[in-house]
Amino acid sequence: MTKKVIWKSASGQTIESLSLTEHPDHILIESIIIGVEEDKPLYIHYQIHLNKDWQVLECKVRSEQETLFHLQSNGNGSWTDGHGQPLPHLSECIDIDLSCTPFTNTLPIRRLNLYPHQSADIQVVYIDVISGQIVPAKQQYHHLGAQNCPITYAYLSYTSGFSSEIIVDQSGLVVDYPQLYIRLY
């Protein structure tokens, strides 16, 4: 099963086209983001490979000219770079959070499968695509209510102090991320 989604940034300066394909034993995400970020042209192509339980196994992020990031995981918090070198500072991080997309919020939402009014604190690999920084970050997701669509989660980054309410569809894909992204399709 393949699902296609298109998001626009709230500034209207970037657009993302994402394809999510669920296979019986794994999930593949392919996405392209184009636009302007910090007054510079932006072209990002990323691939994320997940196991059937929505745990990240691999993430590749490319610009037009080069691979920017290549991370691999065992799905349980052990990370290596694209050359197999261990990244112990990322241990215990299960999910990733790419700075340039609302999609990576779907990863913990689907993996955690929280019930209404349930919350979870998690460690993620935060990847700032513009600065090149890769760091662990503590976040919280709190399911705010009903199981019906749309579903709202309160999101908090303990690391940056940023918080927002994220509205998702029944598949956990962002419909509205106030002041950041809106889904067009």
PDB file of C-alpha atoms in Angstrom, residues 4-152:
ATOM      1  CA  LYS A   4       1.168  10.097  -1.171  1.00  0.00           C
ATOM      2  CA  VAL A   5       1.172  13.333   0.817  1.00  0.00           C
ATOM      3  CA  ILE A   6       2.088  16.957   0.002  1.00  0.00           C
ATOM      4  CA  TRP A   7       2.863  19.600   2.641  1.00  0.00           C
ATOM      5  CA  LYS A   8       3.562  23.318   2.354  1.00  0.00           C
ATOM      6  CA  SER A   9       5.486  25.282   4.944  1.00  0.00           C
ATOM      7  CA  ALA A  10       3.507  28.005   6.732  1.00  0.00           C
ATOM      8  CA  SER A  11       5.838  30.580   5.151  1.00  0.00           C
ATOM      9  CA  GLY A  12       4.883  29.202   1.740  1.00  0.00           C
ATOM     10  CA  GLN A  13       8.542  28.950   0.789  1.00  0.00           C
ATOM     11  CA  THR A  14       8.936  25.154   0.776  1.00  0.00           C
ATOM     12  CA  ILE A  15       6.862  22.240  -0.427  1.00  0.00           C
ATOM     13  CA  GLU A  16       7.319  18.542   0.291  1.00  0.00           C
ATOM     14  CA  SER A  17       6.089  15.568  -1.730  1.00  0.00           C
ATOM     15  CA  LEU A  18       6.222  12.295   0.209  1.00  0.00           C
ATOM     16  CA  SER A  19       5.508   8.685  -0.688  1.00  0.00           C
ATOM     17  CA  LEU A  20       4.994   6.121   2.102  1.00  0.00           C
ATOM     18  CA  THR A  21       4.908   2.457   1.073  1.00  0.00           C
ATOM     19  CA  GLU A  22       3.997  -0.218   3.608  1.00  0.00           C
ATOM     20  CA  HIS A  23       5.219  -3.724   2.798  1.00  0.00           C
ATOM     21  CA  PRO A  24       4.446  -6.791   4.956  1.00  0.00           C
ATOM     22  CA  ASP A  25       7.890  -6.693   6.631  1.00  0.00           C
ATOM     23  CA  HIS A  26       9.085  -3.082   6.232  1.00  0.00           C
ATOM     24  CA  ILE A  27       8.095   0.487   5.424  1.00  0.00           C
ATOM     25  CA  LEU A  28       9.820   2.815   2.942  1.00  0.00           C
ATOM     26  CA  ILE A  29       9.498   6.593   2.892  1.00  0.00           C
ATOM     27  CA  GLU A  30      10.767   8.667  -0.059  1.00  0.00           C
ATOM     28  CA  SER A  31      10.428  12.424  -0.031  1.00  0.00           C
ATOM     29  CA  ILE A  32      11.581  15.546  -1.855  1.00  0.00           C
ATOM     30  CA  ILE A  33      11.543  19.036  -0.343  1.00  0.00           C
ATOM     31  CA  ILE A  34      12.153  22.090  -2.521  1.00  0.00           C
ATOM     32  CA  GLY A  35      11.981  25.785  -1.797  1.00  0.00           C
ATOM     33  CA  VAL A  36      13.858  28.524  -0.014  1.00  0.00           C
ATOM     34  CA  GLU A  37      15.271  28.261   3.518  1.00  0.00           C
ATOM     35  CA  GLU A  38      17.215  31.081   5.182  1.00  0.00           C
ATOM     36  CA  ASP A  39      17.225  32.959   1.831  1.00  0.00           C
ATOM     37  CA  LYS A  40      18.955  30.057   0.046  1.00  0.00           C
ATOM     38  CA  PRO A  41      17.583  27.532  -2.462  1.00  0.00           C
ATOM     39  CA  LEU A  42      16.740  24.248  -0.780  1.00  0.00           C
ATOM     40  CA  TYR A  43      16.575  20.799  -2.372  1.00  0.00           C
ATOM     41  CA  ILE A  44      16.420  17.821  -0.022  1.00  0.00           C
ATOM     42  CA  HIS A  45      15.729  14.201  -0.899  1.00  0.00           C
ATOM     43  CA  TYR A  46      15.390  11.789   1.983  1.00  0.00           C
ATOM     44  CA  GLN A  47      14.720   8.087   2.376  1.00  0.00           C
ATOM     45  CA  ILE A  48      13.761   6.403   5.614  1.00  0.00           C
ATOM     46  CA  HIS A  49      13.602   2.617   5.989  1.00  0.00           C
ATOM     47  CA  LEU A  50      11.550   1.284   8.907  1.00  0.00           C
ATOM     48  CA  ASN A  51      10.726  -2.142  10.207  1.00  0.00           C
ATOM     49  CA  LYS A  52       7.047  -3.137  10.443  1.00  0.00           C
ATOM     50  CA  ASP A  53       6.927  -1.739  14.019  1.00  0.00           C
ATOM     51  CA  TRP A  54       7.838   1.783  12.800  1.00  0.00           C
ATOM     52  CA  GLN A  55      11.392   1.649  14.183  1.00  0.00           C
ATOM     53  CA  VAL A  56      13.993   3.460  12.061  1.00  0.00           C
ATOM     54  CA  LEU A  57      16.581   1.201  10.428  1.00  0.00           C
ATOM     55  CA  GLU A  58      18.143   3.680   8.000  1.00  0.00           C
ATOM     56  CA  CYS A  59      17.920   7.347   7.053  1.00  0.00           C
ATOM     57  CA  LYS A  60      19.605   8.950   4.036  1.00  0.00           C
ATOM     58  CA  VAL A  61      19.418  12.686   3.376  1.00  0.00           C
ATOM     59  CA  ARG A  62      20.788  14.149   0.129  1.00  0.00           C
ATOM     60  CA  SER A  63      21.089  17.580  -1.416  1.00  0.00           C
ATOM     61  CA  GLU A  64      21.297  17.969  -5.189  1.00  0.00           C
ATOM     62  CA  GLN A  65      25.043  17.327  -5.152  1.00  0.00           C
ATOM     63  CA  GLU A  66      25.858  15.104  -2.185  1.00  0.00           C
ATOM     64  CA  THR A  67      24.792  12.855   0.654  1.00  0.00           C
ATOM     65  CA  LEU A  68      24.382  15.044   3.712  1.00  0.00           C
ATOM     66  CA  PHE A  69      23.570  12.344   6.269  1.00  0.00           C
ATOM     67  CA  HIS A  70      23.455   8.568   6.294  1.00  0.00           C
ATOM     68  CA  LEU A  71      22.514   6.886   9.558  1.00  0.00           C
ATOM     69  CA  GLN A  72      21.721   3.266  10.317  1.00  0.00           C
ATOM     70  CA  SER A  73      20.107   1.736  13.399  1.00  0.00           C
ATOM     71  CA  ASN A  74      19.253  -1.663  14.788  1.00  0.00           C
ATOM     72  CA  GLY A  75      15.815  -0.224  15.642  1.00  0.00           C
ATOM     73  CA  ASN A  76      16.538  -0.328  19.367  1.00  0.00           C
ATOM     74  CA  GLY A  77      18.778   2.691  19.906  1.00  0.00           C
ATOM     75  CA  SER A  78      22.164   1.640  18.504  1.00  0.00           C
ATOM     76  CA  TRP A  79      23.310   3.923  15.646  1.00  0.00           C
ATOM     77  CA  THR A  80      26.125   3.976  13.104  1.00  0.00           C
ATOM     78  CA  ASP A  81      27.045   6.367  10.336  1.00  0.00           C
ATOM     79  CA  GLY A  82      26.937   5.375   6.670  1.00  0.00           C
ATOM     80  CA  HIS A  83      30.394   3.787   6.997  1.00  0.00           C
ATOM     81  CA  GLY A  84      29.434   1.578   9.939  1.00  0.00           C
ATOM     82  CA  GLN A  85      31.159   3.734  12.573  1.00  0.00           C
ATOM     83  CA  PRO A  86      29.300   3.619  15.913  1.00  0.00           C
ATOM     84  CA  LEU A  87      27.596   6.804  17.128  1.00  0.00           C
ATOM     85  CA  PRO A  88      27.371   6.174  20.901  1.00  0.00           C
ATOM     86  CA  HIS A  89      26.104   9.698  21.667  1.00  0.00           C
ATOM     87  CA  LEU A  90      22.839   8.684  19.937  1.00  0.00           C
ATOM     88  CA  SER A  91      22.305   5.516  21.969  1.00  0.00           C
ATOM     89  CA  GLU A  92      18.775   4.995  23.252  1.00  0.00           C
ATOM     90  CA  CYS A  93      17.302   7.178  20.469  1.00  0.00           C
ATOM     91  CA  ILE A  94      14.709   5.174  18.542  1.00  0.00           C
ATOM     92  CA  ASP A  95      13.135   7.816  16.292  1.00  0.00           C
ATOM     93  CA  ILE A  96      14.597  10.576  14.138  1.00  0.00           C
ATOM     94  CA  ASP A  97      13.434  14.161  13.801  1.00  0.00           C
ATOM     95  CA  LEU A  98      14.429  15.916  10.576  1.00  0.00           C
ATOM     96  CA  SER A  99      14.207  19.690  10.944  1.00  0.00           C
ATOM     97  CA  CYS A 100      12.783  20.302   7.476  1.00  0.00           C
ATOM     98  CA  THR A 101       9.684  18.056   7.502  1.00  0.00           C
ATOM     99  CA  PRO A 102       6.524  17.378   9.506  1.00  0.00           C
ATOM    100  CA  PHE A 103       6.693  13.694   8.537  1.00  0.00           C
ATOM    101  CA  THR A 104       9.130  12.591  11.230  1.00  0.00           C
ATOM    102  CA  ASN A 105       6.470  13.370  13.865  1.00  0.00           C
ATOM    103  CA  THR A 106       4.595  10.403  12.394  1.00  0.00           C
ATOM    104  CA  LEU A 107       7.373   8.018  13.467  1.00  0.00           C
ATOM    105  CA  PRO A 108       6.846   8.217  17.256  1.00  0.00           C
ATOM    106  CA  ILE A 109       3.090   8.699  16.829  1.00  0.00           C
ATOM    107  CA  ARG A 110       2.819   5.391  14.949  1.00  0.00           C
ATOM    108  CA  ARG A 111       5.452   3.546  16.980  1.00  0.00           C
ATOM    109  CA  LEU A 112       4.047   4.563  20.374  1.00  0.00           C
ATOM    110  CA  ASN A 113       0.381   4.130  19.393  1.00  0.00           C
ATOM    111  CA  LEU A 114      -0.755   6.153  22.420  1.00  0.00           C
ATOM    112  CA  TYR A 115      -4.290   5.912  23.764  1.00  0.00           C
ATOM    113  CA  PRO A 116      -6.313   9.081  24.414  1.00  0.00           C
ATOM    114  CA  HIS A 117      -4.815  11.123  27.283  1.00  0.00           C
ATOM    115  CA  GLN A 118      -1.678   8.945  27.368  1.00  0.00           C
ATOM    116  CA  SER A 119       1.771  10.527  26.966  1.00  0.00           C
ATOM    117  CA  ALA A 120       5.349   9.364  26.451  1.00  0.00           C
ATOM    118  CA  ASP A 121       8.778  10.945  26.786  1.00  0.00           C
ATOM    119  CA  ILE A 122      11.231   9.809  24.130  1.00  0.00           C
ATOM    120  CA  GLN A 123      14.794  10.371  22.934  1.00  0.00           C
ATOM    121  CA  VAL A 124      15.194  11.111  19.222  1.00  0.00           C
ATOM    122  CA  VAL A 125      18.058  11.743  16.843  1.00  0.00           C
ATOM    123  CA  TYR A 126      17.511  15.395  15.920  1.00  0.00           C
ATOM    124  CA  ILE A 127      18.970  16.269  12.517  1.00  0.00           C
ATOM    125  CA  ASP A 128      19.178  19.962  11.657  1.00  0.00           C
ATOM    126  CA  VAL A 129      19.422  19.700   7.894  1.00  0.00           C
ATOM    127  CA  ILE A 130      20.531  23.320   7.439  1.00  0.00           C
ATOM    128  CA  SER A 131      23.301  23.463  10.077  1.00  0.00           C
ATOM    129  CA  GLY A 132      24.377  19.810   9.766  1.00  0.00           C
ATOM    130  CA  GLN A 133      23.986  19.211  13.499  1.00  0.00           C
ATOM    131  CA  ILE A 134      23.008  15.695  14.677  1.00  0.00           C
ATOM    132  CA  VAL A 135      22.195  15.467  18.395  1.00  0.00           C
ATOM    133  CA  PRO A 136      20.021  13.487  20.787  1.00  0.00           C
ATOM    134  CA  ALA A 137      16.893  15.384  21.854  1.00  0.00           C
ATOM    135  CA  LYS A 138      14.250  14.647  24.476  1.00  0.00           C
ATOM    136  CA  GLN A 139      10.642  15.067  23.355  1.00  0.00           C
ATOM    137  CA  GLN A 140       7.148  14.366  24.626  1.00  0.00           C
ATOM    138  CA  TYR A 141       4.010  13.338  22.766  1.00  0.00           C
ATOM    139  CA  HIS A 142       0.632  13.507  24.509  1.00  0.00           C
ATOM    140  CA  HIS A 143      -2.546  12.190  22.847  1.00  0.00           C
ATOM    141  CA  LEU A 144      -5.140  14.859  23.620  1.00  0.00           C
ATOM    142  CA  GLY A 145      -8.371  12.997  23.121  1.00  0.00           C
ATOM    143  CA  ALA A 146     -10.712  11.084  20.909  1.00  0.00           C
ATOM    144  CA  GLN A 147      -9.707   8.315  18.527  1.00  0.00           C
ATOM    145  CA  ASN A 148     -11.795   9.896  15.750  1.00  0.00           C
ATOM    146  CA  CYS A 149     -10.208  11.933  12.989  1.00  0.00           C
ATOM    147  CA  PRO A 150      -8.575  14.310  13.227  1.00  0.00           C
ATOM    148  CA  ILE A 151      -6.414  13.348  16.195  1.00  0.00           C
ATOM    149  CA  THR A 152      -4.484  15.975  18.133  1.00  0.00           C
TER     150      THR A 152
END
